[in-house]
Amino acid sequence: IAKAISTAGGDRITETGIAVGTPDYMSPEQAYDDEEIDQRADLYSLACVMYEMLAGQPPFIGPNARAVIARHVIDPVPPIRTVRPDVPAHVAMAIRKALAKAQQDRFATLGDFVAAIAAEGGTAPHAKTRTIAVLPFTNMSASPEDEYFSDGMTEEIINALTKVEDLNVVARTSVFALKGKDQDVREIGEQLSVGSVLEGSVRRSGDTLRVTAQLVDTADGYHLWSERYDRDLEDVFVIQDEIAENIARELQVILSDEEKRAISKPPTDNVEAYDYYLRGRQYFHQARKKSLQYAREMFERAIEVDPDFALAYAGIADCSSLLHMYYPSQETTLGQAETASLRALQLDPNSAEAHAARAFALWQMKRGDEAEQEFERAIELDPKQFEAHYFYARQSFGKGDLDKAARLFEEASNLRDDYQAAFFAAQSLAAMNRQEEARAAYRRALQIVRDHLELTPDDPRAATMRAVSLCRLGQLEEGLEWAERAVAIDPDDAGVRYNVACLYSLEGQIDKAIECLEGAIHVGFGNKDWINNDPDLDPLRSDPRFQSLVKNL
């Protein structure tokens, strides 16, 4: 295929001294004479053509043939949805798999590739049903306060299923946006592009637990599997494992031994510690100063009950790192991040969450090289680990490596429909003057943040990113209204004030920008590296007031 389509490569198709073939569509193994080449090289070339048809350019481009070949061998595939957000997720994932560097990581046959591409069209029913959304379990307990427990169980099942390589699981943020909404599963299937939905309920009474779960085919609304569990509370981990394994079986996914171990590994043997951990996760997702403090307190209670609870230590480290990142006047947070992240790794050296927490803490301590190693290790252990991708991207942006930041932010956004990851992906592209890609990314970020604000309308950070996205897309008046609304929601949020300062800066309102930036620093924003590298603040850099602010940080 690579040779047959050589006309698509124009003048770039040959160069003296390099492997024979079309550089734009050449598989990595074709660059090496000593590697065995089979039909999977043709699949790679076909995927390159499909990528170009959708994106308007091949996956890898360069100034000459050698550079293009090198990128095929070394560089990760740029996510196609950065350029074309409307490409269905299953198509993007199929093309990405076909473009894997190693032959064994690609589809085995052309038929498998076609089935994956056609999955949403109904020609490959098993492939289609391997996409699933786990809807928030309904709290049926007598106390409404027990909702943290049902939400926590939902999140734990999502986390377990994401460890299955052949199963595509909708992210937490997307499914929780549907919480409380009365929708038919067929509508949900269309909205989230999934072939199956898991729904259920949790009733907790003292030391007993009743959990119901049903797996539904979104094409026709029929049940694929259902079960009711009446167990003791201490069996909560067994219930979650059984649900995950039953789903895999019904969707005809064959679990590897490693996946079975990952699913069945309980985070702790102590139900009380687990209860505190779930409470902490609920607060952690709110991502505000007080909620992060409450979350850390819950994680601390968890390790008081179970001193060997690695994920609770990772939670403490993440809360402390975030508090230091946005509110660095708190002197003790960075030390807690250091101590807790180390302890998490000691307890579970193979935990992606522990390595990600350690990396985040090291980055905050300005130990960048060590942080990069830990981020890379976390992603190696769990390629679907959102926090590792997201904070690695933040570090890369802070040091000015915008191309890497854009890639990591996009990967993070594909792992979870997170408005911040989507927004920063767009910002990174804009900073590299890749304006067409940036506008597409801003449109995607705007849609994600709109959906988020429907669920949590009082989120000031989301409001600021909605404001900036609107302004970048030319909707200035509405954007500035959202900026004012964001500050009004929480005037003491340093990150919000900083983002609004950036918005004013880009819109040429220099006095307002400097006033807002001064306010952000006053209430705790102290990330000097970010300020020094943020292109949004470029219009302010020649102003003596700005220079004075940065000098005094």
Coordinates of C-alpha atoms in Angstrom, one line a residue:
I1 CA 0.0 0.0 0.0
A2 CA 2.8 2.4 0.9
K3 CA 4.3 2.1 -2.5
A4 CA 1.0 2.1 -4.4
I5 CA 0.0 5.4 -3.0
S6 CA 3.3 7.2 -3.6
T7 CA 1.6 9.9 -5.7
A8 CA 0.0 11.3 -2.6
G9 CA 3.4 12.2 -1.2
G10 CA 4.3 14.6 -4.0
D11 CA 8.0 15.7 -4.1
R12 CA 8.7 14.2 -0.7
I13 CA 8.5 10.6 -1.7
T14 CA 12.2 9.8 -2.3
E15 CA 15.6 10.8 -1.1
T16 CA 19.0 9.3 -1.7
G17 CA 20.2 6.9 1.0
I18 CA 17.0 6.1 2.7
A19 CA 14.6 3.1 2.8
V20 CA 12.5 2.6 -0.3
G21 CA 8.9 3.6 0.2
T22 CA 6.7 6.6 0.8
P23 CA 7.9 8.5 3.9
D24 CA 4.4 10.0 4.7
Y25 CA 2.9 6.5 4.9
M26 CA 5.9 4.3 5.8
S27 CA 5.6 2.0 8.9
P28 CA 8.4 2.2 11.4
E29 CA 9.6 -1.3 10.6
Q30 CA 10.1 -0.4 6.9
A31 CA 12.8 2.0 8.1
Y32 CA 14.9 -1.0 9.2
D33 CA 16.1 -3.6 6.7
D34 CA 16.6 -6.2 9.4
E35 CA 12.9 -6.3 10.6
E36 CA 10.4 -8.7 9.3
I37 CA 7.6 -6.9 7.5
D38 CA 4.1 -8.4 7.2
Q39 CA 0.5 -7.2 6.4
R40 CA 0.5 -5.0 9.5
A41 CA 2.8 -2.6 7.7
D42 CA 0.1 -2.2 5.1
L43 CA -2.4 -1.6 7.8
Y44 CA -0.2 1.2 9.2
S45 CA 0.1 2.8 5.7
L46 CA -3.7 2.6 5.3
A47 CA -4.2 4.2 8.7
C48 CA -1.9 7.1 7.6
V49 CA -4.0 7.6 4.5
M50 CA -7.2 7.6 6.6
Y51 CA -5.6 10.1 9.0
E52 CA -4.7 12.4 6.1
M53 CA -8.2 12.2 4.7
L54 CA -9.7 13.3 8.0
A55 CA -7.1 15.7 9.2
G56 CA -6.0 17.3 5.9
Q57 CA -2.4 16.2 6.5
P58 CA -0.5 12.9 7.2
P59 CA 0.2 12.1 10.9
F60 CA 3.8 13.0 10.6
I61 CA 5.3 15.8 8.4
G62 CA 8.8 17.2 8.3
P63 CA 11.2 19.3 6.1
N64 CA 12.6 16.2 4.4
A65 CA 12.1 12.5 4.0
R66 CA 14.6 11.6 6.7
A67 CA 12.8 13.8 9.2
V68 CA 9.4 12.3 8.3
I69 CA 10.7 8.7 8.7
A70 CA 12.3 9.6 12.0
R71 CA 9.0 10.9 13.3
H72 CA 7.3 7.6 12.3
V73 CA 9.8 5.7 14.3
I74 CA 10.1 8.0 17.4
D75 CA 7.2 10.4 17.8
P76 CA 3.8 9.5 19.3
V77 CA 0.8 9.9 16.9
P78 CA -0.7 13.4 17.2
P79 CA -4.3 12.8 18.4
I80 CA -6.5 13.3 15.3
R81 CA -9.4 14.9 17.4
T82 CA -7.1 17.9 18.1
V83 CA -7.6 18.8 14.4
R84 CA -11.0 17.3 13.8
P85 CA -13.0 17.2 17.1
D86 CA -16.0 15.8 15.3
V87 CA -14.2 12.5 14.5
P88 CA -16.0 9.8 16.4
A89 CA -14.0 8.5 19.4
H90 CA -14.1 4.9 18.2
V91 CA -12.7 5.9 14.8
A92 CA -9.9 8.0 16.4
M93 CA -9.0 5.1 18.7
A94 CA -9.0 2.6 15.8
I95 CA -6.7 4.7 13.7
R96 CA -4.4 5.3 16.6
K97 CA -4.2 1.5 17.3
A98 CA -3.4 0.9 13.6
L99 CA -0.6 3.4 13.9
A100 CA 1.1 1.7 16.9
K101 CA 4.9 1.7 16.6
A102 CA 5.2 -2.0 17.4
Q103 CA 3.6 -4.4 14.9
Q104 CA 2.1 -6.6 17.7
D105 CA 0.2 -3.6 19.1
R106 CA -1.7 -3.1 15.9
F107 CA -4.7 -4.9 14.5
A108 CA -3.9 -8.4 13.5
T109 CA -5.9 -8.3 10.2
L110 CA -7.5 -5.8 7.9
G111 CA -10.9 -7.3 9.0
D112 CA -10.2 -6.4 12.6
F113 CA -9.4 -2.8 11.6
V114 CA -12.5 -2.5 9.4
A115 CA -14.6 -3.9 12.3
A116 CA -13.3 -1.3 14.7
I117 CA -13.9 1.5 12.2
A118 CA -17.4 0.2 11.5
A119 CA -18.3 -0.5 15.1
E120 CA -20.7 2.4 15.6
G121 CA -22.4 1.6 12.3
G122 CA -23.6 -1.8 13.5
T123 CA -21.6 -4.0 11.2
A124 CA -19.5 -5.3 14.1
P125 CA -21.8 -5.8 17.1
H126 CA -19.3 -7.2 19.5
A127 CA -16.9 -4.3 18.8
K128 CA -19.7 -1.8 19.3
T129 CA -20.7 -3.2 22.6
R130 CA -17.2 -2.9 23.9
T131 CA -17.8 0.7 24.5
I132 CA -19.5 1.4 27.8
A133 CA -20.8 4.2 30.1
V134 CA -21.1 3.5 33.8
L135 CA -23.9 5.8 35.0
P136 CA -23.9 7.2 38.5
F137 CA -25.4 4.6 40.8
T138 CA -28.6 5.8 42.5
N139 CA -28.4 6.3 46.3
M140 CA -31.3 4.3 47.8
S141 CA -30.1 4.6 51.4
A142 CA -32.2 6.3 54.0
S143 CA -29.7 9.1 54.4
P144 CA -29.1 11.4 51.4
E145 CA -25.6 12.0 52.8
D146 CA -24.7 8.4 51.7
E147 CA -24.5 9.7 48.2
Y148 CA -20.7 9.9 48.4
F149 CA -20.8 6.1 48.8
S150 CA -22.8 5.4 45.7
D151 CA -20.8 7.9 43.7
G152 CA -17.6 6.3 45.0
M153 CA -18.7 2.9 44.0
T154 CA -19.5 4.2 40.5
E155 CA -16.0 5.7 40.3
E156 CA -14.4 2.6 41.5
I157 CA -16.2 0.5 38.9
I158 CA -15.1 3.0 36.2
N159 CA -11.5 2.8 37.4
A160 CA -11.6 -1.0 37.3
L161 CA -13.0 -1.2 33.8
T162 CA -10.5 1.3 32.4
K163 CA -7.8 -1.2 33.3
V164 CA -9.2 -3.5 30.6
E165 CA -7.3 -2.7 27.4
D166 CA -10.0 -3.9 25.0
L167 CA -12.8 -2.0 26.7
N168 CA -13.5 1.7 26.0
V169 CA -15.0 3.3 29.1
V170 CA -16.6 6.8 29.1
A171 CA -14.8 9.1 31.6
R172 CA -16.3 10.0 35.0
T173 CA -16.9 13.6 34.1
S174 CA -19.0 12.7 31.1
V175 CA -21.3 10.2 33.0
F176 CA -21.7 12.4 36.1
A177 CA -22.9 15.2 33.9
L178 CA -26.0 13.0 33.3
K179 CA -26.6 12.5 37.0
G180 CA -30.2 13.1 38.0
K181 CA -31.4 13.4 34.4
D182 CA -34.2 11.1 33.2
Q183 CA -33.0 9.8 29.8
D184 CA -33.6 6.7 27.8
V185 CA -30.5 4.5 27.5
R186 CA -30.8 4.6 23.7
E187 CA -30.5 8.4 23.9
I188 CA -27.5 8.1 26.2
G189 CA -25.9 5.6 23.8
E190 CA -26.3 8.1 21.0
Q191 CA -25.1 11.0 23.1
L192 CA -22.0 9.2 24.5
S193 CA -21.3 7.0 21.4
V194 CA -21.5 3.8 23.5
G195 CA -22.9 0.4 22.8
S196 CA -23.8 -0.5 26.4
V197 CA -24.7 1.3 29.7
L198 CA -24.3 0.0 33.2
E199 CA -26.8 1.4 35.7
G200 CA -27.6 0.5 39.2
S201 CA -28.4 1.5 42.8
V202 CA -26.8 1.2 46.2
R203 CA -28.7 0.8 49.5
R204 CA -26.6 0.9 52.7
S205 CA -28.0 0.1 56.1
G206 CA -25.6 -0.3 59.0
D207 CA -23.3 -3.1 58.1
T208 CA -25.4 -4.5 55.2
L209 CA -25.3 -3.5 51.6
R210 CA -27.7 -4.1 48.7
V211 CA -26.4 -3.3 45.2
T212 CA -28.3 -3.8 42.0
A213 CA -26.6 -3.5 38.6
Q214 CA -27.8 -4.0 35.1
L215 CA -26.0 -3.9 31.8
V216 CA -28.2 -2.6 28.9
D217 CA -27.7 -2.6 25.2
T218 CA -28.2 0.9 23.9
A219 CA -29.2 -0.2 20.4
D220 CA -32.5 -1.8 21.6
G221 CA -32.7 -1.2 25.3
Y222 CA -32.6 -4.9 26.2
H223 CA -30.8 -6.1 29.3
L224 CA -27.6 -8.0 28.6
W225 CA -27.0 -8.9 32.3
S226 CA -28.4 -8.0 35.7
E227 CA -27.7 -9.0 39.3
R228 CA -28.6 -8.1 42.8
Y229 CA -26.1 -8.4 45.7
D230 CA -27.2 -8.6 49.3
R231 CA -24.0 -8.7 51.2
D232 CA -22.2 -7.5 54.3
L233 CA -20.5 -4.1 53.9
E234 CA -17.1 -5.6 54.1
D235 CA -17.9 -7.4 50.8
V236 CA -18.0 -4.1 48.9
F237 CA -14.7 -4.9 47.1
V238 CA -15.9 -8.4 46.0
I239 CA -19.1 -6.8 44.6
Q240 CA -17.2 -4.3 42.5
D241 CA -14.9 -7.0 41.2
E242 CA -17.8 -9.3 40.3
I243 CA -19.6 -6.5 38.4
A244 CA -16.5 -5.6 36.4
E245 CA -15.8 -9.3 35.6
N246 CA -19.4 -9.9 34.6
I247 CA -19.3 -6.9 32.3
A248 CA -16.2 -8.1 30.6
R249 CA -17.7 -11.6 30.1
E250 CA -20.9 -10.3 28.7
L251 CA -19.1 -8.0 26.2
Q252 CA -16.9 -10.9 25.2
V253 CA -13.7 -9.3 26.4
I254 CA -11.0 -11.8 27.4
L255 CA -9.1 -10.6 30.4
S256 CA -5.4 -11.1 30.7
D257 CA -4.0 -12.4 34.0
E258 CA -2.6 -8.9 34.6
E259 CA -6.0 -7.3 34.0
K260 CA -7.6 -9.8 36.4
R261 CA -5.1 -9.0 39.1
A262 CA -5.6 -5.2 38.5
I263 CA -9.4 -5.5 38.8
S264 CA -9.4 -7.8 41.9
K265 CA -6.8 -5.9 43.8
P266 CA -8.6 -4.1 46.7
P267 CA -7.2 -0.6 47.6
T268 CA -7.4 -1.6 51.3
D269 CA -8.7 -4.4 53.5
N270 CA -10.4 -2.0 55.9
V271 CA -13.9 -0.9 55.0
E272 CA -13.8 2.0 57.4
A273 CA -10.7 3.3 55.8
Y274 CA -12.3 2.9 52.4
D275 CA -15.3 4.8 53.5
Y276 CA -13.1 7.8 54.5
Y277 CA -11.3 7.5 51.2
L278 CA -14.5 7.7 49.2
R279 CA -15.5 10.8 51.2
G280 CA -12.2 12.3 50.3
R281 CA -12.6 11.5 46.6
Q282 CA -15.9 13.3 46.6
Y283 CA -14.4 16.5 48.0
F284 CA -11.3 16.2 45.8
H285 CA -13.3 16.3 42.6
Q286 CA -14.7 19.7 43.7
A287 CA -11.2 21.1 43.4
R288 CA -11.6 24.2 45.6
K289 CA -9.5 25.4 48.5
K290 CA -11.9 24.3 51.2
S291 CA -12.9 21.1 49.5
L292 CA -9.2 20.1 49.0
Q293 CA -8.6 20.7 52.7
Y294 CA -11.6 18.6 53.6
A295 CA -10.4 15.9 51.1
R296 CA -7.0 15.8 52.7
E297 CA -8.6 15.5 56.1
M298 CA -10.6 12.5 55.0
F299 CA -7.5 10.8 53.4
E300 CA -5.7 11.4 56.7
R301 CA -8.5 9.7 58.6
A302 CA -8.3 6.8 56.2
I303 CA -4.6 6.2 57.0
E304 CA -5.3 6.5 60.7
V305 CA -7.5 3.5 60.3
D306 CA -5.2 1.7 57.8
P307 CA -1.6 3.0 57.9
D308 CA -0.8 0.9 54.8
F309 CA -3.4 2.5 52.5
A310 CA -1.2 3.6 49.5
L311 CA -4.0 5.4 47.6
A312 CA -4.9 7.5 50.6
Y313 CA -1.3 8.7 50.9
A314 CA -1.4 9.5 47.2
G315 CA -4.6 11.5 47.8
I316 CA -2.9 13.5 50.6
A317 CA 0.0 14.2 48.3
D318 CA -2.2 15.4 45.5
C319 CA -4.3 17.6 47.8
S320 CA -1.2 19.1 49.2
S321 CA 0.4 19.7 45.8
L322 CA -2.7 21.4 44.5
L323 CA -3.0 23.6 47.6
H324 CA 0.6 24.6 47.2
M325 CA 0.1 25.2 43.4
Y326 CA -2.8 27.6 43.9
Y327 CA -2.3 28.7 47.5
P328 CA 1.4 28.6 48.1
S329 CA 1.2 30.8 51.2
Q330 CA 0.4 27.6 53.1
E331 CA 3.9 26.6 54.3
T332 CA 3.2 23.0 55.3
T333 CA 1.5 21.7 52.1
L334 CA 4.7 21.0 50.1
G335 CA 6.3 19.1 52.9
Q336 CA 3.2 17.0 53.2
A337 CA 3.2 16.3 49.5
E338 CA 6.8 15.1 49.7
T339 CA 6.3 12.8 52.7
A340 CA 3.0 11.4 51.6
S341 CA 4.0 10.7 48.0
L342 CA 7.2 8.9 49.2
R343 CA 5.1 6.8 51.5
A344 CA 2.6 5.9 48.8
L345 CA 5.5 4.6 46.6
Q346 CA 7.0 2.6 49.4
L347 CA 3.7 0.9 50.0
D348 CA 2.9 0.2 46.4
P349 CA 5.9 0.7 44.0
N350 CA 3.7 -0.4 41.0
S351 CA 0.9 2.0 41.6
A352 CA 0.5 4.5 38.7
E353 CA -1.4 6.8 41.1
A354 CA 1.5 6.8 43.5
H355 CA 4.0 7.6 40.8
A356 CA 1.8 10.4 39.5
A357 CA 1.4 11.8 42.9
R358 CA 5.2 11.7 43.5
A359 CA 5.8 13.4 40.1
F360 CA 3.4 16.2 40.9
A361 CA 5.1 16.8 44.3
L362 CA 8.5 16.8 42.7
W363 CA 7.4 19.3 40.1
Q364 CA 6.1 21.6 42.8
M365 CA 9.5 21.2 44.6
K366 CA 11.2 22.3 41.3
R367 CA 12.9 19.0 40.8
G368 CA 11.9 18.8 37.2
D369 CA 14.0 16.0 35.8
E370 CA 12.9 13.6 38.6
A371 CA 9.3 14.7 38.1
E372 CA 9.5 13.8 34.4
Q373 CA 10.9 10.3 35.2
E374 CA 8.0 9.7 37.6
F375 CA 5.4 11.0 35.1
E376 CA 6.8 8.7 32.5
R377 CA 6.7 5.8 34.8
A378 CA 3.1 6.5 35.9
I379 CA 2.0 6.5 32.2
E380 CA 4.0 3.4 31.5
L381 CA 2.2 1.6 34.3
D382 CA -1.2 2.9 33.3
P383 CA -1.5 4.6 29.9
K384 CA -5.1 5.7 30.9
Q385 CA -4.0 7.6 34.0
F386 CA -5.4 11.1 33.6
E387 CA -3.6 12.9 36.4
A388 CA -0.2 11.8 35.1
H389 CA -0.9 13.1 31.6
Y390 CA -2.5 16.3 32.8
F391 CA 0.1 17.4 35.3
Y392 CA 3.0 16.3 33.1
A393 CA 1.4 18.6 30.5
R394 CA 1.2 21.4 33.0
Q395 CA 4.9 20.9 33.8
S396 CA 5.8 20.9 30.1
F397 CA 3.9 24.1 29.5
G398 CA 5.5 25.8 32.5
K399 CA 9.0 25.1 31.1
G400 CA 8.0 26.3 27.6
D401 CA 7.8 22.9 25.9
L402 CA 4.6 23.7 24.1
D403 CA 4.5 20.9 21.6
K404 CA 4.8 18.3 24.3
A405 CA 2.3 20.1 26.4
A406 CA -0.3 20.2 23.6
R407 CA 0.1 16.5 23.0
L408 CA -0.2 15.6 26.7
F409 CA -3.1 17.9 27.3
E410 CA -4.9 16.4 24.3
E411 CA -4.2 12.9 25.5
A412 CA -5.5 13.8 29.0
S413 CA -8.6 15.3 27.4
N414 CA -9.3 12.1 25.5
L415 CA -8.9 10.1 28.6
R416 CA -11.4 12.3 30.5
D417 CA -13.7 15.0 29.2
D418 CA -11.9 17.5 31.4
Y419 CA -12.5 21.1 30.6
Q420 CA -9.2 22.2 31.9
A421 CA -7.2 19.7 29.8
A422 CA -9.2 20.7 26.7
F423 CA -8.7 24.4 27.4
F424 CA -5.0 24.1 27.9
A425 CA -4.6 22.0 24.8
A426 CA -6.1 24.8 22.8
Q427 CA -4.0 27.4 24.6
S428 CA -0.8 25.4 23.8
L429 CA -1.7 25.2 20.1
A430 CA -2.4 28.9 20.0
A431 CA 0.9 29.7 21.6
M432 CA 2.6 27.8 18.8
N433 CA 0.6 29.9 16.3
R434 CA -1.2 26.8 15.1
Q435 CA -4.4 28.9 14.8
E436 CA -6.7 26.6 12.9
E437 CA -6.0 23.7 15.2
A438 CA -6.3 26.0 18.2
R439 CA -9.8 27.3 17.1
A440 CA -11.0 23.7 16.7
A441 CA -9.6 22.8 20.2
Y442 CA -11.2 25.9 21.7
R443 CA -14.6 24.9 20.2
R444 CA -14.2 21.5 21.8
A445 CA -13.1 23.0 25.1
L446 CA -16.2 25.3 25.1
Q447 CA -18.6 22.4 24.6
I448 CA -17.0 20.4 27.4
V449 CA -17.1 23.4 29.8
R450 CA -20.7 24.1 28.9
D451 CA -21.7 20.6 29.8
H452 CA -19.7 20.8 33.0
L453 CA -21.4 24.1 34.1
E454 CA -24.8 22.5 33.6
L455 CA -23.9 20.1 36.3
T456 CA -21.9 22.5 38.6
P457 CA -22.9 26.1 37.7
D458 CA -21.0 27.5 40.7
D459 CA -17.5 26.4 39.5
P460 CA -15.5 29.6 39.1
R461 CA -12.6 27.9 37.2
A462 CA -14.9 26.5 34.7
A463 CA -16.5 29.9 34.3
T464 CA -13.2 31.5 33.6
M465 CA -12.2 29.0 30.9
R466 CA -15.6 29.4 29.3
A467 CA -15.0 33.1 29.3
V468 CA -11.6 32.8 27.6
S469 CA -12.8 30.2 25.1
L470 CA -15.6 32.4 24.0
C471 CA -13.3 35.4 23.6
R472 CA -10.8 33.3 21.5
L473 CA -13.7 32.3 19.3
G474 CA -14.7 35.9 18.7
Q475 CA -17.6 36.1 21.2
L476 CA -16.1 38.9 23.2
E477 CA -19.1 40.4 24.9
E478 CA -20.4 37.1 26.3
G479 CA -16.8 36.1 27.2
L480 CA -16.2 39.2 29.3
E481 CA -19.6 38.6 31.0
W482 CA -18.5 35.2 32.0
A483 CA -15.2 36.5 33.3
E484 CA -17.0 38.9 35.7
R485 CA -19.3 36.1 36.8
A486 CA -16.3 33.9 37.5
V487 CA -14.7 36.4 39.9
A488 CA -18.0 37.0 41.5
I489 CA -18.5 33.3 42.3
D490 CA -15.3 33.2 44.3
P491 CA -13.3 36.4 44.7
D492 CA -10.6 34.6 46.8
D493 CA -9.7 32.0 44.1
A494 CA -6.2 32.9 43.0
G495 CA -6.4 30.7 39.8
V496 CA -9.6 32.4 38.7
R497 CA -8.2 35.9 39.1
Y498 CA -5.1 34.8 37.2
N499 CA -7.1 33.4 34.3
V500 CA -9.2 36.5 34.1
A501 CA -6.1 38.6 34.1
C502 CA -4.9 36.6 31.1
L503 CA -8.2 37.3 29.4
Y504 CA -7.9 41.1 29.9
S505 CA -4.3 41.0 28.7
L506 CA -5.2 39.3 25.4
E507 CA -8.1 41.7 24.9
G508 CA -5.8 44.7 25.3
Q509 CA -7.3 45.9 28.6
I510 CA -3.9 46.4 30.2
D511 CA -4.9 48.2 33.3
K512 CA -7.6 45.7 34.2
A513 CA -5.2 42.8 33.5
I514 CA -2.5 44.1 35.8
E515 CA -5.0 44.9 38.5
C516 CA -6.5 41.4 38.3
L517 CA -3.0 39.8 38.2
E518 CA -2.1 41.8 41.3
G519 CA -5.2 40.6 43.0
A520 CA -4.4 37.0 42.0
I521 CA -0.9 37.3 43.6
H522 CA -2.4 38.9 46.6
V523 CA -4.8 36.0 47.3
G524 CA -2.1 33.4 46.8
F525 CA -1.1 32.8 43.1
G526 CA 2.7 32.4 43.2
N527 CA 3.6 30.2 40.2
K528 CA 6.4 32.3 38.8
D529 CA 7.5 29.9 36.1
W530 CA 3.9 29.8 34.7
I531 CA 3.7 33.6 34.6
N532 CA 7.1 33.8 32.9
N533 CA 6.1 31.4 30.1
D534 CA 2.4 32.1 29.7
P535 CA 2.0 33.7 26.2
D536 CA -1.3 35.2 27.3
L537 CA 0.7 37.7 29.4
D538 CA 3.0 38.8 26.6
P539 CA 1.1 42.1 26.1
L540 CA 2.0 43.1 29.7
R541 CA 5.7 42.3 29.8
S542 CA 6.9 45.7 28.8
D543 CA 4.8 47.4 31.5
P544 CA 6.9 48.4 34.6
R545 CA 4.0 47.4 36.9
F546 CA 4.1 43.9 35.5
Q547 CA 7.9 43.7 35.8
S548 CA 7.6 44.8 39.4
L549 CA 5.0 42.2 40.2
V550 CA 7.1 39.4 38.8
K551 CA 10.3 40.6 40.5
N552 CA 8.6 40.6 43.9
L553 CA 7.2 37.0 43.6

